[in-house]
Short mmCIF file of C-alpha atoms in Angstrom, two decimals:
data_model
loop_
_atom_site.label_atom_id
_atom_site.label_comp_id
_atom_site.label_asym_id
_atom_site.label_seq_id
_atom_site.Cartn_x
_atom_site.Cartn_y
_atom_site.Cartn_z
CA MET D 98 71.44 -61.43 106.97
CA LYS D 99 75.15 -62.16 106.48
CA ARG D 100 74.60 -62.63 102.73
CA TYR D 101 72.62 -59.38 102.60
CA LEU D 102 75.35 -57.42 104.41
CA PHE D 103 78.01 -59.00 102.20
CA GLY D 104 76.03 -57.95 99.15
CA ILE D 105 75.77 -54.38 100.34
CA THR D 106 79.50 -54.27 101.13
CA PHE D 107 80.40 -55.79 97.74
CA GLY D 108 78.07 -53.39 95.95
CA LEU D 109 79.54 -50.35 97.67
CA ALA D 110 83.06 -51.53 96.92
CA ALA D 111 82.15 -51.95 93.25
CA VAL D 112 80.52 -48.51 93.19
CA SER D 113 83.71 -47.06 94.62
CA MET D 114 85.85 -48.81 92.01
CA LEU D 115 83.64 -47.75 89.13
CA SER D 116 83.35 -44.19 90.39
CA ALA D 117 87.12 -44.03 90.67
CA CYS D 118 87.35 -45.04 87.05
CA GLY D 119 85.16 -42.10 86.02
CA ILE D 120 81.84 -43.98 85.44
CA LYS D 121 78.90 -41.61 85.67
CA ASP D 122 76.38 -41.95 88.49
CA GLU D 123 73.52 -42.97 86.16
CA VAL D 124 75.57 -45.89 84.76
CA VAL D 125 76.30 -47.07 88.29
CA GLU D 126 72.63 -46.77 89.24
CA LYS D 127 71.60 -48.90 86.22
CA ALA D 128 74.29 -51.53 86.71
CA PHE D 129 73.59 -52.11 90.40
CA ASN D 130 69.98 -51.00 90.67
CA VAL D 131 70.75 -48.45 93.39
CA ASP D 132 69.94 -44.82 94.04
CA MET D 133 73.31 -43.08 93.71
CA LYS D 134 72.07 -39.89 95.35
CA GLU D 135 70.99 -41.87 98.41
CA LEU D 136 74.33 -43.68 98.55
CA ASN D 137 76.23 -40.40 98.38
CA ASN D 138 74.08 -39.02 101.20
CA ILE D 139 74.80 -42.11 103.30
CA ALA D 140 78.53 -41.85 102.63
CA GLU D 141 78.59 -38.16 103.56
CA LYS D 142 76.65 -38.88 106.75
CA ASN D 143 79.03 -41.69 107.68
CA ASP D 144 82.06 -39.46 107.09
CA SER D 145 80.47 -36.69 109.16
CA GLU D 146 79.69 -39.11 111.99
CA LYS D 147 83.25 -40.43 111.97
CA GLU D 148 84.64 -36.90 112.22
CA GLU D 149 82.17 -36.08 115.00
CA ASP D 150 83.03 -39.27 116.89
CA SER D 151 86.74 -38.47 116.59
CA THR D 152 86.18 -34.94 117.89
CA THR D 153 83.97 -36.25 120.71
CA VAL D 154 86.65 -38.72 121.81
CA GLN D 155 89.20 -35.92 121.84
CA GLN D 156 86.93 -33.54 123.77
CA LYS D 157 85.81 -36.14 126.30
CA SER D 158 89.31 -36.90 127.53
CA LEU D 159 91.90 -34.79 129.35
CA LYS D 160 95.39 -35.36 130.70
CA LEU D 161 96.47 -33.63 133.92
CA PHE D 162 100.02 -33.61 135.28
CA ASN D 163 99.89 -33.08 139.05
CA GLY D 164 103.10 -31.86 140.67
CA LYS D 165 102.12 -32.86 144.20
CA GLY D 166 102.58 -36.58 144.66
CA GLU D 167 101.45 -36.44 148.30
CA VAL D 168 97.87 -35.75 147.17
CA ASP D 169 97.81 -38.13 144.23
CA ALA D 170 94.81 -40.04 145.61
CA GLN D 171 92.85 -36.84 146.17
CA ILE D 172 93.54 -35.48 142.67
CA ARG D 173 92.42 -38.81 141.21
CA GLU D 174 89.27 -38.52 143.31
CA LEU D 175 88.79 -35.05 141.81
CA ALA D 176 89.06 -36.54 138.33
CA GLN D 177 86.57 -39.31 139.13
CA LYS D 178 84.05 -36.80 140.48
CA TYR D 179 84.39 -34.67 137.37
CA LYS D 180 83.81 -37.68 135.14
CA ALA D 181 80.75 -38.65 137.17
CA GLU D 182 79.28 -35.15 136.72
CA THR D 183 80.31 -34.43 133.14
CA GLY D 184 81.28 -37.69 131.46
CA VAL D 185 84.75 -36.34 130.71
CA ASN D 186 87.63 -38.64 131.60
CA VAL D 187 90.62 -36.94 133.25
CA GLU D 188 93.78 -39.02 133.21
CA VAL D 189 96.02 -38.04 136.15
CA GLU D 190 99.77 -38.43 136.42
CA SER D 191 101.50 -37.31 139.62
CA ALA D 192 105.16 -36.41 140.02
CA GLN D 193 107.02 -38.02 142.88
CA ALA D 194 109.22 -36.15 145.38
CA GLY D 195 112.57 -35.13 143.94
CA VAL D 196 111.49 -35.39 140.29
CA ASP D 197 112.44 -32.47 138.03
CA VAL D 198 108.95 -31.61 136.85
CA GLN D 199 109.94 -29.12 134.16
CA ALA D 200 112.49 -31.51 132.66
CA THR D 201 109.85 -34.23 132.58
CA LEU D 202 107.35 -31.93 130.88
CA LYS D 203 109.90 -30.79 128.30
CA ALA D 204 110.54 -34.42 127.40
CA TYR D 205 106.80 -35.00 127.08
CA TYR D 206 106.46 -32.00 124.80
CA LEU D 207 109.24 -33.16 122.51
CA SER D 208 107.71 -36.63 122.27
CA ASP D 209 104.14 -35.37 121.67
CA LYS D 210 102.94 -36.71 125.03
CA MET D 211 102.22 -33.35 126.61
CA PRO D 212 99.27 -33.18 129.04
CA ASP D 213 96.44 -30.72 128.47
CA ILE D 214 96.80 -29.30 131.99
CA PHE D 215 100.10 -29.31 133.83
CA VAL D 216 101.69 -27.93 136.96
CA CYS D 217 103.98 -24.93 136.60
CA GLU D 218 105.94 -22.96 139.17
CA SER D 219 106.67 -19.26 138.76
CA SER D 220 110.06 -19.72 137.11
CA GLY D 221 108.73 -22.48 134.88
CA PHE D 222 106.31 -20.33 132.89
CA ALA D 223 109.19 -18.93 130.84
CA ASN D 224 109.70 -22.41 129.38
CA TRP D 225 106.30 -22.25 127.69
CA GLU D 226 106.33 -18.74 126.25
CA GLY D 227 103.55 -18.35 123.71
CA LEU D 228 102.34 -21.94 124.21
CA LEU D 229 99.82 -21.39 127.01
CA GLU D 230 96.17 -20.36 127.01
CA ASP D 231 95.32 -16.92 128.37
CA LEU D 232 92.75 -17.58 131.08
CA SER D 233 91.94 -13.92 131.80
CA ASP D 234 88.34 -14.25 130.60
CA GLN D 235 87.51 -17.17 132.87
CA ALA D 236 84.90 -16.59 135.58
CA TRP D 237 87.08 -17.94 138.40
CA VAL D 238 89.62 -15.12 137.91
CA LYS D 239 87.23 -12.68 139.61
CA ASP D 240 87.09 -14.95 142.66
CA THR D 241 90.79 -14.94 143.59
CA GLU D 242 93.90 -12.79 143.83
CA ALA D 243 96.26 -15.74 143.55
CA GLU D 244 96.22 -16.38 139.80
CA TYR D 245 99.54 -16.28 137.93
CA VAL D 246 99.65 -13.28 135.61
CA ASP D 247 102.28 -12.68 132.94
CA LYS D 248 102.63 -9.05 131.85
CA ASN D 249 102.80 -10.07 128.19
CA TYR D 250 100.54 -13.10 127.92
CA GLY D 251 97.85 -12.49 130.53
CA THR D 252 96.56 -14.93 133.15
CA LEU D 253 98.40 -18.20 132.61
CA GLY D 254 98.08 -20.01 135.94
CA PHE D 255 95.11 -21.44 137.85
CA PRO D 256 95.74 -21.42 141.64
CA TYR D 257 94.61 -24.68 143.17
CA ALA D 258 95.92 -24.12 146.71
CA THR D 259 97.58 -21.77 149.16
CA GLU D 260 100.48 -23.21 151.12
CA ALA D 261 102.83 -22.00 153.81
CA ILE D 262 106.49 -22.44 154.66
CA GLY D 263 107.64 -22.10 158.25
CA LEU D 264 109.18 -23.96 161.15
CA ILE D 265 106.50 -26.50 162.06
CA TYR D 266 106.10 -27.64 165.64
CA ASN D 267 104.20 -30.14 167.78
CA ALA D 268 102.17 -27.84 170.02
CA ASP D 269 101.36 -30.57 172.54
CA LEU D 270 105.05 -31.40 173.09
CA LEU D 271 105.97 -27.75 173.54
CA SER D 272 103.17 -27.37 176.06
CA LYS D 273 104.39 -30.41 178.01
CA ALA D 274 107.88 -28.89 178.08
CA GLY D 275 106.51 -25.59 179.37
CA ILE D 276 107.37 -23.66 176.21
CA ASP D 277 105.07 -20.97 174.80
CA PRO D 278 105.72 -20.77 171.04
CA GLU D 279 104.54 -17.16 170.90
CA THR D 280 107.57 -16.17 173.00
CA LEU D 281 110.07 -17.64 170.51
CA THR D 282 110.82 -14.38 168.74
CA SER D 283 114.63 -14.44 168.40
CA PRO D 284 117.47 -16.90 167.70
CA GLU D 285 118.55 -16.71 171.33
CA LEU D 286 115.09 -17.65 172.62
CA MET D 287 114.87 -20.45 170.06
CA ARG D 288 118.15 -21.90 171.31
CA LYS D 289 116.90 -21.88 174.91
CA ALA D 290 113.75 -23.70 173.84
CA PHE D 291 115.78 -26.28 171.89
CA GLU D 292 118.03 -26.85 174.89
CA THR D 293 115.01 -27.35 177.15
CA LEU D 294 113.48 -29.87 174.75
CA ASP D 295 116.81 -31.64 174.32
CA SER D 296 117.16 -32.06 178.06
CA LYS D 297 113.70 -33.67 178.20
CA LYS D 298 113.98 -35.94 175.17
CA ASP D 299 113.49 -39.17 177.09
CA GLN D 300 110.62 -37.76 179.11
CA LEU D 301 108.89 -36.49 175.95
CA GLY D 302 109.68 -39.53 173.80
CA LEU D 303 111.75 -37.51 171.34
CA THR D 304 114.36 -38.89 168.97
CA ALA D 305 115.57 -35.35 168.27
CA VAL D 306 114.41 -31.79 168.80
CA VAL D 307 114.37 -30.98 165.06
CA GLY D 308 113.74 -33.02 161.95
CA TYR D 309 115.94 -31.11 159.49
CA CYS D 310 117.16 -32.85 156.35
CA ALA D 311 119.78 -31.48 153.92
CA GLU D 312 120.08 -34.53 151.65
CA ASP D 313 120.94 -33.02 148.28
CA GLU D 314 119.85 -35.56 145.66
CA ASN D 315 116.12 -35.64 146.42
CA LEU D 316 115.54 -32.85 148.94
CA SER D 317 117.27 -29.82 147.42
CA TRP D 318 113.75 -28.57 146.63
CA SER D 319 113.36 -28.21 150.39
CA THR D 320 116.72 -26.66 151.31
CA GLY D 321 117.55 -24.77 148.11
CA ASN D 322 114.04 -23.44 147.52
CA HIS D 323 111.81 -23.42 150.59
CA ILE D 324 114.34 -22.95 153.38
CA PHE D 325 116.55 -20.61 151.32
CA GLY D 326 113.34 -18.71 150.52
CA ASN D 327 113.23 -17.56 154.14
CA TYR D 328 116.50 -15.68 153.62
CA ILE D 329 114.88 -13.96 150.62
CA ASP D 330 111.52 -13.03 152.19
CA ALA D 331 111.06 -13.77 155.89
CA GLY D 332 110.01 -10.69 157.85
CA LEU D 333 109.41 -8.61 154.71
CA ASP D 334 106.31 -7.08 153.17
CA ARG D 335 104.87 -9.23 150.38
CA SER D 336 105.81 -6.62 147.78
CA ASP D 337 109.43 -6.28 148.98
CA THR D 338 111.78 -7.67 146.30
CA THR D 339 115.07 -6.42 147.75
CA TYR D 340 116.85 -9.76 148.07
CA ILE D 341 115.41 -11.55 145.07
CA ASP D 342 116.41 -8.53 142.97
CA MET D 343 119.97 -8.81 144.29
CA ILE D 344 120.05 -12.44 143.19
CA ASN D 345 118.50 -11.95 139.76
CA ASN D 346 120.08 -8.61 138.87
CA ASP D 347 123.42 -8.60 140.69
CA HIS D 348 123.86 -12.37 141.10
CA ALA D 349 124.69 -11.72 144.74
CA ILE D 350 123.39 -12.10 148.29
CA ASP D 351 123.33 -9.70 151.23
CA LYS D 352 126.13 -11.23 153.30
CA ASN D 353 125.13 -9.60 156.59
CA ARG D 354 121.55 -10.85 156.38
CA PHE D 355 122.62 -14.25 155.11
CA LEU D 356 125.20 -14.76 157.86
CA LYS D 357 122.44 -14.42 160.46
CA PHE D 358 120.38 -16.90 158.43
CA ALA D 359 123.38 -19.28 158.26
CA GLU D 360 123.79 -19.20 162.02
CA PHE D 361 120.11 -20.09 162.43
CA ILE D 362 120.50 -23.03 160.02
CA ASN D 363 123.44 -24.18 162.13
CA LEU D 364 121.15 -24.11 165.17
CA LEU D 365 118.76 -26.45 163.34
CA GLN D 366 121.65 -28.73 162.39
CA GLU D 367 122.94 -28.86 165.96
CA PHE D 368 119.63 -30.17 167.32
CA SER D 369 118.58 -32.28 164.33
CA ASP D 370 118.36 -36.07 164.09
CA PRO D 371 121.84 -37.16 162.87
CA ALA D 372 120.26 -40.15 161.10
CA LEU D 373 118.19 -37.75 159.01
CA LEU D 374 120.43 -34.73 158.61
CA VAL D 375 122.51 -35.49 155.49
CA SER D 376 121.11 -38.71 154.05
CA GLY D 377 117.52 -39.01 155.19
CA THR D 378 114.36 -39.01 153.11
CA TYR D 379 111.29 -36.81 152.95
CA ASP D 380 109.11 -39.78 153.89
CA ASN D 381 111.13 -40.48 157.05
CA GLN D 382 111.25 -36.81 157.95
CA VAL D 383 107.47 -36.44 157.86
CA LYS D 384 106.71 -39.86 159.32
CA ASN D 385 108.93 -39.24 162.35
CA PHE D 386 107.28 -35.88 162.99
CA ALA D 387 103.83 -37.41 162.63
CA SER D 388 104.92 -40.11 165.10
CA GLY D 389 105.86 -37.50 167.72
CA LYS D 390 109.61 -38.19 167.45
CA TYR D 391 110.51 -34.59 166.52
CA ALA D 392 109.27 -31.42 168.21
CA PHE D 393 110.01 -29.36 165.08
CA VAL D 394 110.29 -30.16 161.39
CA THR D 395 111.55 -28.05 158.49
CA GLN D 396 108.72 -28.51 156.01
CA GLY D 397 105.55 -26.72 154.98
CA SER D 398 101.81 -26.99 155.40
CA TRP D 399 101.60 -29.62 152.63
CA ILE D 400 102.72 -32.33 155.07
CA GLY D 401 99.28 -32.18 156.67
CA ALA D 402 97.94 -34.30 153.81
CA VAL D 403 100.63 -36.90 154.51
CA MET D 404 100.07 -36.88 158.25
CA THR D 405 96.35 -37.53 157.81
CA GLY D 406 96.91 -39.78 154.79
CA ASN D 407 99.85 -42.16 154.50
CA ASN D 408 100.96 -41.46 158.08
CA ALA D 409 97.49 -41.40 159.62
CA GLN D 410 98.15 -44.46 161.76
CA GLU D 411 101.34 -42.98 163.23
CA TYR D 412 99.71 -39.60 163.74
CA GLU D 413 96.75 -41.17 165.55
CA LYS D 414 99.06 -43.26 167.76
CA ALA D 415 100.98 -40.09 168.68
CA GLY D 416 97.75 -38.55 169.96
CA HIS D 417 96.66 -36.61 166.88
CA PHE D 418 98.55 -33.66 168.37
CA LYS D 419 97.90 -30.02 167.56
CA VAL D 420 100.41 -28.42 165.20
CA GLY D 421 101.71 -24.90 164.78
CA MET D 422 104.14 -22.95 162.65
CA LEU D 423 106.80 -20.41 163.58
CA PRO D 424 108.72 -17.94 161.44
CA TYR D 425 112.38 -18.70 160.76
CA VAL D 426 113.45 -16.18 163.40
CA PHE D 427 117.07 -15.83 162.27
CA ASP D 428 116.92 -12.19 163.30
CA LYS D 429 114.92 -10.30 165.87
CA GLY D 430 111.75 -8.90 164.33
CA VAL D 431 111.30 -11.66 161.76
CA ASP D 432 107.64 -12.43 162.38
CA THR D 433 106.20 -13.82 159.14
CA ILE D 434 105.79 -17.18 157.50
CA LEU D 435 105.86 -17.53 153.70
CA THR D 436 102.56 -18.17 151.91
CA ASN D 437 101.65 -18.50 148.25
CA PRO D 438 100.23 -20.92 145.73
CA PRO D 439 103.00 -23.53 145.51
CA SER D 440 102.44 -23.69 141.78
CA TRP D 441 99.64 -23.29 139.27
CA TRP D 442 97.86 -25.37 136.66
CA ALA D 443 98.49 -24.16 133.12
CA VAL D 444 96.63 -25.05 129.92
CA LEU D 445 98.49 -25.95 126.74
CA LYS D 446 97.18 -24.22 123.60
CA GLU D 447 97.96 -27.25 121.46
CA GLY D 448 95.99 -29.53 123.74
CA ASN D 449 92.29 -29.86 124.42
CA ALA D 450 92.16 -26.28 125.66
CA GLU D 451 88.42 -25.66 125.79
CA GLU D 452 87.70 -28.83 127.73
CA ALA D 453 90.64 -28.04 130.01
CA LYS D 454 89.24 -24.58 130.80
CA ALA D 455 85.87 -26.12 131.58
CA PHE D 456 87.56 -28.49 134.02
CA LEU D 457 89.38 -25.65 135.80
CA GLN D 458 86.16 -23.68 136.13
CA TRP D 459 84.58 -26.75 137.70
CA CYS D 460 87.54 -27.06 140.09
CA ALA D 461 86.92 -23.48 141.26
CA GLY D 462 83.28 -24.32 141.92
CA ASP D 463 81.54 -26.16 144.71
CA SER D 464 82.25 -29.78 143.73
CA GLY D 465 85.92 -29.18 142.98
CA GLN D 466 86.56 -27.03 146.04
CA LYS D 467 84.96 -29.57 148.35
CA ILE D 468 87.51 -32.20 147.30
CA LEU D 469 90.52 -29.87 147.07
CA VAL D 470 89.83 -28.36 150.49
CA GLU D 471 88.22 -31.12 152.56
CA ASP D 472 90.04 -34.12 151.08
CA ALA D 473 93.33 -32.74 149.74
CA GLY D 474 93.57 -30.37 152.72
CA PHE D 475 94.34 -27.27 150.67
CA VAL D 476 93.65 -23.76 151.91
CA SER D 477 91.46 -22.38 149.15
CA PRO D 478 92.60 -19.32 147.16
CA PHE D 479 88.97 -18.60 146.19
CA THR D 480 86.96 -16.14 148.26
CA SER D 481 83.63 -17.83 147.56
CA CYS D 482 84.78 -21.20 148.90
CA LYS D 483 82.64 -22.27 151.86
CA TYR D 484 84.74 -25.27 152.89
CA VAL D 485 87.36 -25.41 155.63
CA ALA D 486 90.01 -28.09 155.48
CA SER D 487 90.25 -30.65 158.23
CA ASP D 488 93.98 -30.57 157.56
CA PRO D 489 95.80 -29.77 160.82
CA PHE D 490 97.55 -26.77 159.25
CA ALA D 491 94.51 -25.06 157.74
CA PRO D 492 93.65 -22.95 160.83
CA VAL D 493 97.33 -22.13 161.36
CA VAL D 494 97.83 -20.77 157.85
CA SER D 495 94.47 -18.98 157.89
CA SER D 496 95.39 -17.26 161.13
CA TYR D 497 98.66 -15.90 159.72
CA ILE D 498 96.87 -14.70 156.60
CA ALA D 499 94.14 -13.01 158.63
CA SER D 500 96.70 -11.21 160.81
CA GLY D 501 98.72 -10.04 157.80
CA LYS D 502 101.82 -11.86 158.98
CA THR D 503 102.83 -13.45 155.69
CA SER D 504 105.65 -12.86 153.22
CA ASN D 505 105.95 -13.83 149.59
CA TRP D 506 107.54 -16.78 147.77
CA HIS D 507 110.06 -14.87 145.67
CA TRP D 508 112.33 -17.91 145.61
CA MET D 509 110.08 -19.02 142.77
CA ASP D 510 111.54 -16.20 140.66
CA MET D 511 115.10 -17.53 140.87
CA LYS D 512 116.77 -19.02 137.82
CA GLU D 513 115.33 -22.43 137.10
CA GLY D 514 117.19 -25.40 138.57
CA ILE D 515 119.35 -23.40 140.99
CA ALA D 516 118.18 -25.40 144.02
CA ALA D 517 119.00 -28.83 142.60
CA ASN D 518 122.12 -27.81 140.73
CA ALA D 519 123.75 -25.33 143.10
CA LEU D 520 122.19 -24.33 146.43
CA GLY D 521 121.10 -27.74 147.71
CA LYS D 522 124.62 -29.10 147.39
CA VAL D 523 126.01 -26.29 149.56
CA PHE D 524 123.35 -26.89 152.22
CA ASN D 525 124.40 -30.55 152.26
CA ARG D 526 128.09 -29.71 152.70
CA TYR D 527 127.24 -27.31 155.53
CA ALA D 528 125.23 -30.04 157.27
CA ARG D 529 128.18 -32.43 156.88
CA GLY D 530 130.37 -30.00 158.80
CA ASP D 531 132.58 -29.01 155.86
CA MET D 532 132.31 -25.29 156.75
CA ASP D 533 131.19 -22.85 159.41
CA ALA D 534 128.50 -20.16 159.07
CA GLU D 535 130.86 -17.72 157.38
CA GLY D 536 132.05 -20.41 154.99
CA PHE D 537 128.47 -21.36 154.23
CA THR D 538 127.69 -17.72 153.45
CA SER D 539 130.68 -17.44 151.11
CA GLU D 540 129.87 -20.71 149.34
CA ILE D 541 126.25 -19.74 148.79
CA ALA D 542 127.40 -16.40 147.36
CA LYS D 543 129.72 -18.24 144.96
CA ALA D 544 127.01 -20.73 144.01
CA VAL D 545 124.59 -17.94 143.11
CA LYS D 546 127.19 -16.01 141.11
CA ASN D 547 128.43 -19.06 139.20
CA TYR D 548 124.98 -20.44 138.46
CA TYR D 549 123.77 -17.19 136.98
CA LYS D 550 127.03 -16.73 135.08
#
């Protein structure tokens, strides 16, 4: 058999050499006693199969860049389920907290390592102008109102979750302290509640009333985006762009509104854990809340996945307490939390676009939604979804949405990088005691003006 295969190989090599020299097919057939027509057919078939195999390999593999490291395991589970159902391998990479996602993706693009599907926040879409697939014709678009739409390029973003930003609280601890969260409708009433909790710290097992962290190297995404976002939108109709327009068009803030916001931030600082305030970490912030050491924490609904995931043991030991979320009531009448898709999944035109669109359609369907909702704990943006997350925040967010008490995430429309490069640093200095509320207001105004300049 080996001699036979060697003979075939040698013969084909000789045919190739002779053909290259211009020998006619009939001479080759006579010299080697072969059917040249048959050999040509075999060669064409082999070439076709190689091309098909190459295309198949390309189509049967996808790369997904997930921007939410706290649900890395669940997104990998999503990929495994998709492979089991379709045979398509989805390679997942997840960004860690504090990583500049857009900078990472730009580097990938320049080095030809760009994923087929990648996370993109509102301000980030401008980085990929003309490079993204228009998803307007996809079936899932009719099932949601949360897709990202660009006025020039169509539907560019697939919404994989709805999240909320508010002042999170431990409902069981507030109940033990005799505090009704529904009555906390002004800064003055919030201060009284904080003082009550502070006076009962030992009795309640609290380390501090509030887990607020203004560390500026890794948590400016929290202070400079999410918390600052409450100044922009809290208490406003979802379509109200008054304060984001001031920032983007006039490079300014409303100093009267912001001063009230600054005084509320000072209230959080006053009752926060000093070990966390200026140099803590996101992991410690969430872990301590899950452990029942803080009555309030300045994060969003996404921490539910951490509390029932990495911090499940601590959360269970603390009694698996009920959670709630309050508006940032820096002014009387502020009665909304902020809800929106935290980001979207976009599809690169230059990548495996068709296979990527098929994957997104699957994610919007039953199998994908089951994992994204029940395992990742996301509130689904799709109206046909029949699953309800076991995540502790799912009923809280759903209740606010149902009652119409939500505001937008217009902080996502700020100039890219402003949180990490400007606002977060000012929040940190304020937490360190370098300025009072008026100074904080002035420094934020300067930071906005200078960053846009």
